[in-house]
Each structure stands twice: as structure tokens, then as C-alpha cells.
XYZ file of C-alpha atoms in Angstrom:
159
model
C 115.285 -119.687 -258.622
C 118.142 -117.261 -258.785
C 118.369 -113.549 -258.030
C 118.874 -112.814 -261.729
C 115.787 -114.612 -263.098
C 112.663 -116.462 -262.080
C 113.304 -119.080 -264.737
C 114.915 -121.412 -265.169
C 114.292 -122.834 -261.732
C 116.183 -125.847 -260.473
C 115.253 -128.354 -257.856
C 117.300 -131.387 -256.940
C 114.701 -134.113 -256.434
C 117.520 -136.562 -255.655
C 118.043 -134.830 -252.312
C 114.326 -134.740 -251.496
C 112.109 -137.266 -249.727
C 111.025 -138.548 -253.165
C 113.991 -138.996 -255.522
C 112.764 -139.359 -259.095
C 113.809 -142.709 -260.513
C 112.701 -144.802 -263.456
C 109.451 -143.694 -265.093
C 109.024 -140.940 -262.505
C 112.035 -139.089 -263.876
C 110.325 -138.392 -267.209
C 106.889 -137.162 -266.146
C 105.857 -133.526 -266.064
C 106.066 -131.792 -262.672
C 102.349 -130.934 -262.779
C 101.492 -134.644 -262.845
C 102.379 -134.789 -259.163
C 102.289 -131.136 -258.238
C 99.089 -129.982 -259.956
C 97.813 -128.639 -256.631
C 101.108 -127.118 -255.570
C 104.351 -128.246 -254.058
C 103.392 -128.625 -250.417
C 101.953 -131.816 -248.940
C 102.514 -133.857 -252.098
C 101.918 -137.496 -251.092
C 104.933 -139.793 -251.126
C 103.063 -143.127 -251.243
C 102.678 -144.909 -254.597
C 99.032 -145.601 -253.802
C 98.200 -141.887 -253.887
C 98.851 -141.793 -257.661
C 98.325 -145.424 -258.628
C 95.050 -146.240 -256.849
C 93.122 -146.443 -260.148
C 95.641 -148.883 -261.635
C 95.467 -151.002 -258.482
C 91.653 -151.038 -258.559
C 91.508 -151.979 -262.254
C 94.169 -154.698 -262.221
C 92.599 -158.089 -262.920
C 95.477 -160.571 -263.195
C 95.553 -160.906 -260.326
C 92.638 -158.848 -259.045
C 94.476 -156.690 -256.512
C 91.399 -155.049 -254.990
C 89.276 -158.205 -254.868
C 92.079 -160.207 -253.272
C 92.819 -157.471 -250.737
C 96.430 -157.108 -251.821
C 98.334 -154.532 -249.792
C 98.502 -151.019 -251.205
C 102.263 -150.862 -250.807
C 102.891 -150.984 -254.559
C 106.667 -150.960 -254.106
C 106.459 -154.437 -252.572
C 106.021 -155.892 -256.077
C 106.514 -153.044 -258.541
C 109.457 -150.800 -259.315
C 109.687 -147.270 -260.667
C 111.300 -148.641 -263.818
C 107.945 -149.909 -265.060
C 104.627 -150.881 -263.548
C 104.710 -154.143 -265.456
C 106.043 -156.707 -265.081
C 105.785 -156.834 -261.323
C 108.817 -158.164 -259.536
C 107.142 -160.495 -257.087
C 108.962 -163.648 -256.151
C 106.281 -166.309 -255.686
C 108.934 -169.056 -255.512
C 110.755 -167.792 -252.435
C 107.674 -166.574 -250.593
C 105.235 -169.400 -251.284
C 105.200 -172.229 -253.814
C 107.764 -172.613 -256.644
C 105.820 -171.871 -259.835
C 108.650 -170.312 -261.848
C 111.091 -173.141 -261.198
C 111.092 -176.879 -260.645
C 108.324 -179.198 -261.799
C 105.700 -176.426 -261.960
C 107.647 -174.123 -264.264
C 105.617 -173.381 -267.412
C 102.710 -175.511 -266.117
C 100.338 -172.604 -265.595
C 99.205 -169.525 -267.524
C 97.360 -167.242 -265.123
C 97.065 -166.969 -261.350
C 93.550 -168.394 -261.489
C 94.953 -171.739 -262.658
C 95.791 -172.416 -259.000
C 94.045 -169.618 -257.119
C 90.435 -170.463 -257.865
C 88.941 -167.726 -255.678
C 89.996 -164.321 -256.979
C 88.759 -162.751 -253.741
C 91.059 -164.841 -251.587
C 94.511 -165.775 -252.858
C 95.154 -167.754 -249.702
C 92.937 -170.420 -251.262
C 94.617 -172.543 -253.922
C 94.125 -175.881 -255.606
C 96.756 -178.539 -256.240
C 94.561 -181.495 -257.100
C 92.894 -180.039 -260.192
C 95.974 -180.443 -262.371
C 97.893 -183.252 -264.101
C 98.202 -186.564 -262.215
C 96.664 -185.177 -259.027
C 93.169 -185.105 -260.536
C 92.915 -188.904 -260.268
C 91.916 -189.293 -256.609
C 92.024 -193.102 -256.557
C 95.594 -193.092 -257.957
C 96.774 -190.495 -255.441
C 95.034 -192.384 -252.610
C 96.746 -195.597 -253.718
C 100.184 -193.938 -253.941
C 99.884 -192.585 -250.392
C 98.543 -195.863 -249.020
C 101.452 -197.811 -250.575
C 103.887 -195.501 -248.841
C 101.893 -195.848 -245.608
C 101.635 -192.093 -245.200
C 99.727 -191.247 -242.052
C 97.405 -188.266 -241.894
C 97.007 -188.211 -245.672
C 94.054 -186.254 -247.021
C 93.072 -185.618 -250.642
C 92.964 -181.877 -250.087
C 95.091 -179.094 -251.514
C 95.994 -177.589 -248.139
C 97.148 -181.044 -247.005
C 99.158 -181.484 -250.218
C 100.945 -178.216 -249.576
C 101.669 -179.048 -245.933
C 103.633 -182.151 -247.029
C 104.881 -180.886 -250.384
C 105.637 -177.168 -249.914
C 108.155 -177.269 -252.752
C 106.150 -179.498 -255.087
C 108.488 -182.428 -254.432
C 107.377 -186.052 -254.269
């Protein structure tokens, strides 16, 4: 405010603890400050908890995803999320597995635990006797027809 008038008031959010970027820069002040201007939460979760709880692909709540939204999302837009599965886990956006799946549940068969995944349900891996034969021919020791074992030897989906 100025000494000559109460309005217009100016506040430089860029110099605050919560600079307004992306979609945040276009929302009404009362959306965040409906209860006043003190003690306004700075965590994404405080405003986006409902979205988190209702998200189904993947089920964030059921899979116990962290509530640090900024780990995967940006202020530009909630969707699409910017989560790099390829560099953190298994390459699904590149290599042989690119365009071979449609939804997370194609590989993650337990929506309450995304640590669990299946490799052997798809394409040539579903033929156990063929996969057994291929590994026996190559004399691979410790081979097991199990997705966790597949991943331990083929973390990049390579032969």
C-alpha cells in the first residue's frame, strides 16, 4: 500500500518464499490466502492433496507415492508429469520397450505397490519353455523365470 491510497496494493511475490510461476501466476490471491496472509503453507501438498488422492494412473495414494509433488510435476501444468522412468528405473520411453505399453498397470500389476512389476507377461517372455531353453543354451547360472531375476540381469531391457 502507499500513503496516498489503500488500493492498488502491490506485493512482489518473486522476492517471497513462494515465487509465483506457471499456473500459480494466474490464480486469484484468495485461492491461497482465503484465510489471510500469515502462515500460508508453502508445500504443494497443502493445496493439491485432493488431486493426489484422486489420481488413478498411477494411483498415487494407493502406491504410497511421496507427497512432494514437485518431484514429478511442475508449476507450468499438473499434467503431464515430468518423471523420468528411464533414468531412475527401467527404460520404458526408449529402447526396445518404447511404445510397448499403454498404462503403468501393464507392468506394475499391483497398484498398491509399484515396487512389484512383471516382465514375463509380455511378448516373447510369456513362453516359459522358450525362455528356459534360451538361458540353458547360453549356460546362464542362477537363472530363474521370475521378473525380479529378469531385471537383475537385464536392467536396461537388453539381451
